[in-house]
PDB file of C-alpha atoms in Angstrom:
ATOM      1  CA  MET A   1     117.049 106.534  86.105  1.00 68.00           C
ATOM      2  CA  LYS A   2     113.654 105.561  84.766  1.00 80.00           C
ATOM      3  CA  MET A   3     110.775 105.762  87.183  1.00 94.00           C
ATOM      4  CA  THR A   4     109.494 102.309  88.047  1.00 97.00           C
ATOM      5  CA  ILE A   5     106.172 100.528  88.092  1.00 98.00           C
ATOM      6  CA  VAL A   6     105.862  99.210  91.664  1.00 97.00           C
ATOM      7  CA  VAL A   7     103.695  96.232  92.538  1.00 97.00           C
ATOM      8  CA  GLY A   8     103.117  94.971  96.067  1.00 94.00           C
ATOM      9  CA  VAL A   9     102.921  91.199  96.557  1.00 94.00           C
ATOM     10  CA  ASP A  10     102.113  88.874  99.439  1.00 90.00           C
ATOM     11  CA  GLY A  11     101.667  85.541  97.682  1.00 88.00           C
ATOM     12  CA  SER A  12      97.869  85.782  97.407  1.00 89.00           C
ATOM     13  CA  ASP A  13      96.046  85.159  94.140  1.00 89.00           C
ATOM     14  CA  GLN A  14      94.986  88.813  94.128  1.00 90.00           C
ATOM     15  CA  SER A  15      98.570  90.015  94.322  1.00 91.00           C
ATOM     16  CA  LEU A  16      99.619  87.691  91.503  1.00 93.00           C
ATOM     17  CA  ASP A  17      96.836  89.143  89.334  1.00 94.00           C
ATOM     18  CA  ALA A  18      98.290  92.547  90.217  1.00 95.00           C
ATOM     19  CA  VAL A  19     101.733  91.359  89.051  1.00 97.00           C
ATOM     20  CA  ARG A  20     100.348  90.472  85.621  1.00 97.00           C
ATOM     21  CA  VAL A  21      98.640  93.844  85.307  1.00 96.00           C
ATOM     22  CA  ALA A  22     101.755  95.681  86.530  1.00 97.00           C
ATOM     23  CA  ALA A  23     103.926  93.800  84.038  1.00 98.00           C
ATOM     24  CA  ALA A  24     101.650  94.952  81.211  1.00 96.00           C
ATOM     25  CA  GLU A  25     101.861  98.542  82.484  1.00 96.00           C
ATOM     26  CA  ALA A  26     105.665  98.283  82.589  1.00 97.00           C
ATOM     27  CA  GLN A  27     105.731  97.029  79.010  1.00 96.00           C
ATOM     28  CA  TRP A  28     103.347  99.717  77.713  1.00 94.00           C
ATOM     29  CA  ARG A  29     105.153 102.519  79.492  1.00 94.00           C
ATOM     30  CA  ASP A  30     108.686 101.194  78.848  1.00 96.00           C
ATOM     31  CA  ARG A  31     109.465 101.229  82.555  1.00 97.00           C
ATOM     32  CA  PRO A  32     111.219  98.740  84.856  1.00 98.00           C
ATOM     33  CA  LEU A  33     108.981  96.636  87.091  1.00 98.00           C
ATOM     34  CA  ARG A  34     109.839  96.625  90.793  1.00 98.00           C
ATOM     35  CA  ILE A  35     108.199  93.858  92.829  1.00 97.00           C
ATOM     36  CA  VAL A  36     108.022  94.670  96.546  1.00 96.00           C
ATOM     37  CA  HIS A  37     107.225  92.414  99.492  1.00 94.00           C
ATOM     38  CA  ALA A  38     106.914  93.930 102.971  1.00 90.00           C
ATOM     39  CA  PHE A  39     108.678  91.620 105.461  1.00 85.00           C
ATOM     40  CA  VAL A  40     106.907  92.401 108.710  1.00 74.00           C
ATOM     41  CA  TRP A  41     108.205  89.555 110.898  1.00 52.00           C
ATOM     42  CA  PRO A  42     111.532  91.124 112.006  1.00 50.00           C
ATOM     43  CA  MET A  43     109.556  94.160 113.181  1.00 50.00           C
ATOM     44  CA  LEU A  44     107.584  91.820 115.453  1.00 45.00           C
ATOM     45  CA  HIS A  45     110.786  90.238 116.800  1.00 44.00           C
ATOM     46  CA  VAL A  46     109.934  86.885 115.247  1.00 47.00           C
ATOM     47  CA  ALA A  47     112.794  84.649 114.137  1.00 47.00           C
ATOM     48  CA  ALA A  48     112.919  84.799 110.337  1.00 49.00           C
ATOM     49  CA  GLY A  49     115.669  82.291 109.573  1.00 49.00           C
ATOM     50  CA  ALA A  50     115.558  78.524 109.289  1.00 47.00           C
ATOM     51  CA  PRO A  51     114.948  76.756 112.620  1.00 51.00           C
ATOM     52  CA  VAL A  52     117.871  75.023 114.283  1.00 46.00           C
ATOM     53  CA  GLY A  53     118.209  71.547 112.848  1.00 50.00           C
ATOM     54  CA  GLY A  54     115.672  72.279 110.128  1.00 50.00           C
ATOM     55  CA  PRO A  55     116.230  72.308 106.352  1.00 49.00           C
ATOM     56  CA  PRO A  56     118.112  75.366 105.033  1.00 50.00           C
ATOM     57  CA  ASP A  57     115.209  76.355 102.806  1.00 52.00           C
ATOM     58  CA  ALA A  58     112.786  76.616 105.742  1.00 43.00           C
ATOM     59  CA  GLY A  59     111.891  79.724 107.732  1.00 47.00           C
ATOM     60  CA  LEU A  60     109.953  82.914 107.163  1.00 71.00           C
ATOM     61  CA  ARG A  61     112.673  84.688 105.200  1.00 76.00           C
ATOM     62  CA  HIS A  62     112.918  81.862 102.703  1.00 79.00           C
ATOM     63  CA  ALA A  63     109.125  81.879 102.319  1.00 84.00           C
ATOM     64  CA  ALA A  64     109.194  85.633 101.668  1.00 86.00           C
ATOM     65  CA  GLU A  65     111.957  85.234  99.094  1.00 89.00           C
ATOM     66  CA  ALA A  66     109.901  82.508  97.413  1.00 90.00           C
ATOM     67  CA  VAL A  67     106.960  84.924  97.136  1.00 92.00           C
ATOM     68  CA  LEU A  68     109.167  87.372  95.254  1.00 95.00           C
ATOM     69  CA  LYS A  69     110.708  84.659  93.086  1.00 95.00           C
ATOM     70  CA  ASP A  70     107.297  83.332  92.049  1.00 96.00           C
ATOM     71  CA  ALA A  71     106.016  86.837  91.327  1.00 97.00           C
ATOM     72  CA  ALA A  72     109.062  87.640  89.175  1.00 98.00           C
ATOM     73  CA  ALA A  73     108.573  84.424  87.201  1.00 98.00           C
ATOM     74  CA  ILE A  74     104.911  85.304  86.570  1.00 98.00           C
ATOM     75  CA  ALA A  75     105.863  88.819  85.421  1.00 98.00           C
ATOM     76  CA  ALA A  76     108.555  87.500  83.065  1.00 98.00           C
ATOM     77  CA  GLU A  77     106.142  84.968  81.593  1.00 97.00           C
ATOM     78  CA  ALA A  78     103.422  87.593  81.140  1.00 97.00           C
ATOM     79  CA  GLN A  79     105.695  90.190  79.521  1.00 97.00           C
ATOM     80  CA  PRO A  80     108.992  88.715  78.303  1.00 97.00           C
ATOM     81  CA  GLY A  81     111.780  91.263  77.984  1.00 94.00           C
ATOM     82  CA  ILE A  82     110.738  93.762  80.642  1.00 97.00           C
ATOM     83  CA  GLU A  83     113.275  94.713  83.302  1.00 97.00           C
ATOM     84  CA  ILE A  84     112.327  93.167  86.650  1.00 98.00           C
ATOM     85  CA  SER A  85     113.743  93.684  90.131  1.00 97.00           C
ATOM     86  CA  THR A  86     112.580  92.386  93.512  1.00 97.00           C
ATOM     87  CA  ASP A  87     112.826  93.935  96.972  1.00 95.00           C
ATOM     88  CA  LEU A  88     112.281  92.305 100.357  1.00 93.00           C
ATOM     89  CA  ILE A  89     111.854  95.283 102.678  1.00 93.00           C
ATOM     90  CA  PRO A  90     111.401  95.063 106.469  1.00 89.00           C
ATOM     91  CA  GLY A  91     108.320  96.921 107.639  1.00 88.00           C
ATOM     92  CA  ALA A  92     104.540  97.062 107.599  1.00 88.00           C
ATOM     93  CA  PRO A  93     102.942  96.869 104.122  1.00 89.00           C
ATOM     94  CA  VAL A  94     101.414 100.360 104.095  1.00 91.00           C
ATOM     95  CA  ALA A  95     104.626 102.099 105.208  1.00 92.00           C
ATOM     96  CA  VAL A  96     106.790 100.073 102.813  1.00 93.00           C
ATOM     97  CA  LEU A  97     104.562 100.714  99.801  1.00 93.00           C
ATOM     98  CA  LEU A  98     104.076 104.410 100.578  1.00 94.00           C
ATOM     99  CA  GLN A  99     107.843 104.804 100.598  1.00 95.00           C
ATOM    100  CA  ALA A 100     108.161 102.834  97.354  1.00 95.00           C
ATOM    101  CA  ALA A 101     105.541 105.098  95.775  1.00 94.00           C
ATOM    102  CA  SER A 102     107.638 108.202  96.397  1.00 93.00           C
ATOM    103  CA  ASP A 103     109.745 107.592  93.281  1.00 92.00           C
ATOM    104  CA  ALA A 104     107.341 105.388  91.279  1.00 96.00           C
ATOM    105  CA  GLU A 105     105.398 106.246  88.159  1.00 96.00           C
ATOM    106  CA  LEU A 106     102.584 103.917  89.213  1.00 96.00           C
ATOM    107  CA  VAL A 107     101.810 101.614  92.144  1.00 96.00           C
ATOM    108  CA  VAL A 108      99.791  98.447  91.479  1.00 97.00           C
ATOM    109  CA  LEU A 109      98.119  96.439  94.216  1.00 94.00           C
ATOM    110  CA  GLY A 110      95.507  93.724  94.622  1.00 91.00           C
ATOM    111  CA  ASP A 111      92.314  94.746  96.380  1.00 86.00           C
ATOM    112  CA  ARG A 112      92.754  92.252  99.223  1.00 73.00           C
ATOM    113  CA  GLY A 113      95.651  89.995 100.160  1.00 61.00           C
ATOM    114  CA  LEU A 114      96.492  87.260 102.607  1.00 54.00           C
ATOM    115  CA  GLY A 115      94.952  87.818 106.004  1.00 49.00           C
ATOM    116  CA  GLY A 116      92.318  90.202 104.646  1.00 45.00           C
ATOM    117  CA  PHE A 117      88.954  90.063 106.347  1.00 41.00           C
ATOM    118  CA  SER A 118      86.409  88.531 103.977  1.00 42.00           C
ATOM    119  CA  GLY A 119      83.786  91.126 104.913  1.00 41.00           C
ATOM    120  CA  LEU A 120      85.871  94.030 103.631  1.00 43.00           C
ATOM    121  CA  LEU A 121      85.131  95.154 100.067  1.00 49.00           C
ATOM    122  CA  VAL A 122      88.663  96.498  99.673  1.00 62.00           C
ATOM    123  CA  GLY A 123      91.554  95.714 102.007  1.00 74.00           C
ATOM    124  CA  SER A 124      92.995  98.330 104.340  1.00 83.00           C
ATOM    125  CA  VAL A 125      96.363  98.385 102.550  1.00 87.00           C
ATOM    126  CA  ALA A 126      94.707  99.165  99.214  1.00 87.00           C
ATOM    127  CA  VAL A 127      92.532 101.875 100.778  1.00 88.00           C
ATOM    128  CA  GLN A 128      95.511 103.524 102.498  1.00 89.00           C
ATOM    129  CA  LEU A 129      97.608 103.460  99.330  1.00 90.00           C
ATOM    130  CA  ALA A 130      94.762 104.848  97.225  1.00 89.00           C
ATOM    131  CA  ALA A 131      94.317 107.739  99.663  1.00 88.00           C
ATOM    132  CA  HIS A 132      97.912 108.585 100.566  1.00 90.00           C
ATOM    133  CA  ALA A 133     100.387 107.415  97.902  1.00 91.00           C
ATOM    134  CA  ALA A 134     102.386 110.103  96.110  1.00 91.00           C
ATOM    135  CA  ALA A 135     101.955 108.248  92.798  1.00 93.00           C
ATOM    136  CA  PRO A 136      98.865 107.095  90.898  1.00 94.00           C
ATOM    137  CA  VAL A 137      97.536 103.810  92.292  1.00 95.00           C
ATOM    138  CA  LEU A 138      95.991 100.976  90.289  1.00 96.00           C
ATOM    139  CA  ILE A 139      93.881  98.623  92.415  1.00 95.00           C
ATOM    140  CA  VAL A 140      93.341  95.298  90.661  1.00 95.00           C
ATOM    141  CA  LYS A 141      89.914  93.937  91.550  1.00 93.00           C
ATOM    142  CA  GLY A 142      86.780  92.512  89.999  1.00 91.00           C
ATOM    143  CA  PHE A 143      87.007  90.922  86.566  1.00 89.00           C
ATOM    144  CA  LEU A 144      89.891  91.412  84.139  1.00 90.00           C
ATOM    145  CA  ARG A 145      88.222  92.073  80.770  1.00 92.00           C
ATOM    146  CA  PRO A 146      90.843  92.769  78.091  1.00 91.00           C
ATOM    147  CA  ASP A 147      88.146  93.611  75.517  1.00 94.00           C
ATOM    148  CA  GLY A 148      86.180  96.094  77.643  1.00 96.00           C
ATOM    149  CA  PRO A 149      86.395  99.892  77.421  1.00 97.00           C
ATOM    150  CA  VAL A 150      88.314 102.247  79.672  1.00 98.00           C
ATOM    151  CA  VAL A 151      85.857 104.392  81.642  1.00 97.00           C
ATOM    152  CA  VAL A 152      86.710 107.793  83.121  1.00 96.00           C
ATOM    153  CA  GLY A 153      84.705 110.050  85.381  1.00 92.00           C
ATOM    154  CA  VAL A 154      84.600 113.718  84.317  1.00 90.00           C
ATOM    155  CA  ASP A 155      83.462 116.575  86.557  1.00 85.00           C
ATOM    156  CA  GLY A 156      85.274 119.620  85.164  1.00 80.00           C
ATOM    157  CA  SER A 157      87.771 119.925  88.030  1.00 77.00           C
ATOM    158  CA  GLN A 158      91.542 120.118  87.533  1.00 74.00           C
ATOM    159  CA  ARG A 159      91.995 116.652  89.012  1.00 71.00           C
ATOM    160  CA  SER A 160      89.380 115.394  86.575  1.00 81.00           C
ATOM    161  CA  VAL A 161      91.473 116.814  83.721  1.00 85.00           C
ATOM    162  CA  HIS A 162      94.438 114.741  84.866  1.00 87.00           C
ATOM    163  CA  ALA A 163      92.214 111.656  85.133  1.00 91.00           C
ATOM    164  CA  ILE A 164      91.112 112.206  81.534  1.00 94.00           C
ATOM    165  CA  GLU A 165      94.728 112.356  80.372  1.00 94.00           C
ATOM    166  CA  CYS A 166      95.527 109.127  82.245  1.00 94.00           C
ATOM    167  CA  ALA A 167      92.441 107.451  80.776  1.00 96.00           C
ATOM    168  CA  PHE A 168      93.349 108.398  77.199  1.00 97.00           C
ATOM    169  CA  GLU A 169      96.871 107.077  77.745  1.00 95.00           C
ATOM    170  CA  GLU A 170      95.546 103.810  79.182  1.00 96.00           C
ATOM    171  CA  ALA A 171      93.041 103.420  76.336  1.00 97.00           C
ATOM    172  CA  ALA A 172      95.763 104.030  73.751  1.00 96.00           C
ATOM    173  CA  ASN A 173      98.102 101.509  75.381  1.00 94.00           C
ATOM    174  CA  ARG A 174      95.349  98.916  75.711  1.00 95.00           C
ATOM    175  CA  HIS A 175      93.894  99.561  72.207  1.00 96.00           C
ATOM    176  CA  ALA A 176      90.567 100.063  73.937  1.00 97.00           C
ATOM    177  CA  GLU A 177      87.536 102.300  73.532  1.00 97.00           C
ATOM    178  CA  LEU A 178      87.269 105.212  75.972  1.00 97.00           C
ATOM    179  CA  VAL A 179      83.965 106.078  77.637  1.00 97.00           C
ATOM    180  CA  ALA A 180      83.929 109.481  79.369  1.00 96.00           C
ATOM    181  CA  VAL A 181      81.051 109.853  81.836  1.00 95.00           C
ATOM    182  CA  HIS A 182      79.845 113.162  83.278  1.00 91.00           C
ATOM    183  CA  CYS A 183      76.949 113.201  85.731  1.00 88.00           C
ATOM    184  CA  TRP A 184      74.879 115.981  87.171  1.00 83.00           C
ATOM    185  CA  THR A 185      71.859 116.307  89.414  1.00 77.00           C
ATOM    186  CA  ASP A 186      71.176 119.953  90.314  1.00 62.00           C
ATOM    187  CA  PRO A 187      73.182 123.145  89.875  1.00 56.00           C
ATOM    188  CA  VAL A 188      76.109 123.209  92.305  1.00 53.00           C
ATOM    189  CA  SER A 189      78.294 125.952  93.708  1.00 51.00           C
ATOM    190  CA  THR A 190      81.690 126.106  92.019  1.00 49.00           C
ATOM    191  CA  GLU A 191      82.970 129.431  93.409  1.00 50.00           C
ATOM    192  CA  PRO A 192      82.845 131.041  96.880  1.00 56.00           C
ATOM    193  CA  GLY A 193      79.713 133.139  97.260  1.00 54.00           C
ATOM    194  CA  ASP A 194      77.790 131.515  94.398  1.00 54.00           C
ATOM    195  CA  MET A 195      74.029 131.942  94.686  1.00 52.00           C
ATOM    196  CA  LEU A 196      72.082 128.871  93.589  1.00 53.00           C
ATOM    197  CA  PRO A 197      68.726 129.408  91.851  1.00 55.00           C
ATOM    198  CA  LEU A 198      65.532 128.186  93.429  1.00 54.00           C
ATOM    199  CA  VAL A 199      64.195 127.460  89.932  1.00 54.00           C
ATOM    200  CA  TYR A 200      66.338 126.628  86.950  1.00 56.00           C
ATOM    201  CA  ASP A 201      65.991 125.702  83.268  1.00 59.00           C
ATOM    202  CA  ILE A 202      66.719 121.992  82.892  1.00 68.00           C
ATOM    203  CA  GLU A 203      67.475 122.289  79.166  1.00 72.00           C
ATOM    204  CA  ALA A 204      69.886 125.153  79.796  1.00 71.00           C
ATOM    205  CA  THR A 205      71.528 123.169  82.573  1.00 71.00           C
ATOM    206  CA  GLU A 206      71.895 120.179  80.256  1.00 79.00           C
ATOM    207  CA  ASP A 207      73.578 122.428  77.704  1.00 82.00           C
ATOM    208  CA  ASP A 208      75.945 123.692  80.395  1.00 83.00           C
ATOM    209  CA  GLU A 209      76.825 120.150  81.434  1.00 85.00           C
ATOM    210  CA  GLU A 210      77.447 119.133  77.816  1.00 88.00           C
ATOM    211  CA  ARG A 211      79.778 122.128  77.562  1.00 88.00           C
ATOM    212  CA  VAL A 212      81.660 120.973  80.676  1.00 84.00           C
ATOM    213  CA  MET A 213      82.251 117.609  78.995  1.00 90.00           C
ATOM    214  CA  ALA A 214      83.305 119.152  75.684  1.00 89.00           C
ATOM    215  CA  GLU A 215      85.722 121.563  77.346  1.00 89.00           C
ATOM    216  CA  SER A 216      87.176 118.809  79.516  1.00 88.00           C
ATOM    217  CA  LEU A 217      87.948 116.599  76.505  1.00 91.00           C
ATOM    218  CA  ALA A 218      89.120 119.419  74.238  1.00 88.00           C
ATOM    219  CA  GLY A 219      92.382 118.509  72.534  1.00 89.00           C
ATOM    220  CA  TYR A 220      92.653 114.940  73.788  1.00 93.00           C
ATOM    221  CA  ARG A 221      91.089 113.370  70.706  1.00 89.00           C
ATOM    222  CA  GLU A 222      93.745 115.095  68.601  1.00 92.00           C
ATOM    223  CA  ARG A 223      96.559 114.009  70.944  1.00 94.00           C
ATOM    224  CA  TYR A 224      95.326 110.405  70.943  1.00 95.00           C
ATOM    225  CA  PRO A 225      93.952 109.870  67.411  1.00 94.00           C
ATOM    226  CA  THR A 226      93.890 106.073  67.740  1.00 95.00           C
ATOM    227  CA  VAL A 227      91.469 106.186  70.670  1.00 96.00           C
ATOM    228  CA  ASN A 228      87.769 105.876  69.900  1.00 95.00           C
ATOM    229  CA  ALA A 229      86.244 108.123  72.573  1.00 95.00           C
ATOM    230  CA  ARG A 230      82.549 108.478  73.265  1.00 94.00           C
ATOM    231  CA  THR A 231      80.847 110.585  75.895  1.00 94.00           C
ATOM    232  CA  GLU A 232      77.882 110.165  78.215  1.00 93.00           C
ATOM    233  CA  VAL A 233      76.293 113.113  80.026  1.00 91.00           C
ATOM    234  CA  LEU A 234      73.786 111.755  82.513  1.00 90.00           C
ATOM    235  CA  ARG A 235      71.404 113.239  85.033  1.00 87.00           C
ATOM    236  CA  ARG A 236      72.340 110.732  87.739  1.00 86.00           C
ATOM    237  CA  HIS A 237      74.479 110.435  90.828  1.00 88.00           C
ATOM    238  CA  ALA A 238      78.070 110.029  89.660  1.00 88.00           C
ATOM    239  CA  SER A 239      79.068 107.089  91.842  1.00 91.00           C
ATOM    240  CA  LYS A 240      76.058 104.965  90.841  1.00 93.00           C
ATOM    241  CA  ALA A 241      76.505 105.676  87.139  1.00 94.00           C
ATOM    242  CA  LEU A 242      80.234 104.993  87.179  1.00 95.00           C
ATOM    243  CA  ILE A 243      79.882 101.757  89.136  1.00 95.00           C
ATOM    244  CA  GLU A 244      77.241 100.597  86.662  1.00 96.00           C
ATOM    245  CA  ARG A 245      79.657 101.274  83.765  1.00 96.00           C
ATOM    246  CA  THR A 246      82.341  99.106  85.385  1.00 96.00           C
ATOM    247  CA  LYS A 247      80.302  95.940  84.827  1.00 96.00           C
ATOM    248  CA  ASP A 248      81.677  95.572  81.298  1.00 95.00           C
ATOM    249  CA  ALA A 249      84.810  97.761  81.535  1.00 97.00           C
ATOM    250  CA  GLN A 250      88.431  96.679  81.731  1.00 97.00           C
ATOM    251  CA  LEU A 251      89.443  99.743  83.758  1.00 97.00           C
ATOM    252  CA  ILE A 252      87.922 102.794  85.388  1.00 97.00           C
ATOM    253  CA  VAL A 253      89.911 105.969  86.031  1.00 95.00           C
ATOM    254  CA  VAL A 254      88.883 108.458  88.714  1.00 92.00           C
ATOM    255  CA  GLY A 255      90.511 111.524  90.216  1.00 86.00           C
ATOM    256  CA  SER A 256      91.854 111.618  93.751  1.00 76.00           C
ATOM    257  CA  ARG A 257      89.346 114.374  94.574  1.00 60.00           C
ATOM    258  CA  GLY A 258      86.761 116.077  92.435  1.00 45.00           C
ATOM    259  CA  ARG A 259      84.777 119.277  92.172  1.00 47.00           C
ATOM    260  CA  GLY A 260      83.498 120.437  95.526  1.00 45.00           C
ATOM    261  CA  GLY A 261      85.775 118.085  97.469  1.00 43.00           C
ATOM    262  CA  PHE A 262      86.858 119.154 100.934  1.00 39.00           C
ATOM    263  CA  SER A 263      90.547 120.075 100.972  1.00 40.00           C
ATOM    264  CA  GLY A 264      91.277 117.781 103.899  1.00 38.00           C
ATOM    265  CA  LEU A 265      90.048 114.675 102.075  1.00 40.00           C
ATOM    266  CA  LEU A 266      92.719 112.786 100.146  1.00 48.00           C
ATOM    267  CA  LEU A 267      90.165 110.666  98.283  1.00 61.00           C
ATOM    268  CA  GLY A 268      86.820 112.107  97.244  1.00 69.00           C
ATOM    269  CA  SER A 269      83.502 110.448  98.029  1.00 82.00           C
ATOM    270  CA  VAL A 270      82.817 109.370  94.441  1.00 86.00           C
ATOM    271  CA  SER A 271      86.297 107.870  94.110  1.00 86.00           C
ATOM    272  CA  GLN A 272      85.831 106.048  97.404  1.00 88.00           C
ATOM    273  CA  GLN A 273      82.516 104.574  96.274  1.00 90.00           C
ATOM    274  CA  VAL A 274      84.001 103.458  92.962  1.00 92.00           C
ATOM    275  CA  LEU A 275      87.052 101.982  94.698  1.00 91.00           C
ATOM    276  CA  HIS A 276      84.887  99.847  96.985  1.00 90.00           C
ATOM    277  CA  HIS A 277      82.153  98.806  94.555  1.00 93.00           C
ATOM    278  CA  SER A 278      83.748  98.710  91.091  1.00 94.00           C
ATOM    279  CA  HIS A 279      83.463  95.496  89.082  1.00 95.00           C
ATOM    280  CA  CYS A 280      86.819  96.118  87.365  1.00 96.00           C
ATOM    281  CA  PRO A 281      90.287  97.483  88.276  1.00 96.00           C
ATOM    282  CA  VAL A 282      90.370 101.105  89.473  1.00 96.00           C
ATOM    283  CA  LEU A 283      93.081 103.654  88.654  1.00 96.00           C
ATOM    284  CA  ILE A 284      93.292 106.554  91.102  1.00 94.00           C
ATOM    285  CA  ALA A 285      94.842 109.284  88.942  1.00 91.00           C
ATOM    286  CA  ARG A 286      97.159 111.486  90.957  1.00 85.00           C
ATOM    287  CA  LYS A 287      99.578 113.977  89.444  1.00 76.00           C
ATOM    288  CA  LYS A 288     103.030 113.689  91.001  1.00 63.00           C
ATOM    289  CA  ASP A 289     104.502 116.954  92.304  1.00 57.00           C
TER     290      ASP A 289
END
């Protein structure tokens, strides 16, 4: 069986935008699209069927089925010919989507859905999926710019390497330019017991950081010859620089955790900042075990 592209829907405009993006991912990757709606009402012991004496197409279950039907129609219109299935699954959204992610190639989700608090930058379901899903997670938010570049954050860590691979693949599929951004401020410890200098040579440090970028991208230009890739090595805080680059990007790709991340954190601080403040969709690159 092919791994699926999973998209969570709740009938909101944000989730329907996510369906369109997920349909494109399914087409590019030659994967089936699985549209999932978490049906929470039975778990709350609320009657889901049509009320007694009411029309047969009334009731919460019918409304949930209509959400899936509408989403499937939008996906088919956006990408004719892709394989589409729908699932109405009893349970809370986070639990349902985490389970669906266990055998998915990618999970796609809107940043906030129905019932989301307007003061939240990113909804709780999206945050939980980004942090805990077994598969990569694409959060659809901000502006959808089909002509913008794909941006990727590079920090030299192993997770960053996987993010670079995902970004090249996305750029190739989207026929987009790739912008790889590496930021640095001061020398940092990369190994246990490292001694940091009190004084350091800025030019030498810049050369080292350029080398980190070059080594991180080594081989990818040859593997993806159609991708026009350019690099930026900046002496800035990573989150601020990456968020700034999202203003004209169509996608930003970040790792689940980066260099220096605490092992107990499932989503690094830079990725969290980008997730909340990005002006374009965010792909959390996570290598499946």
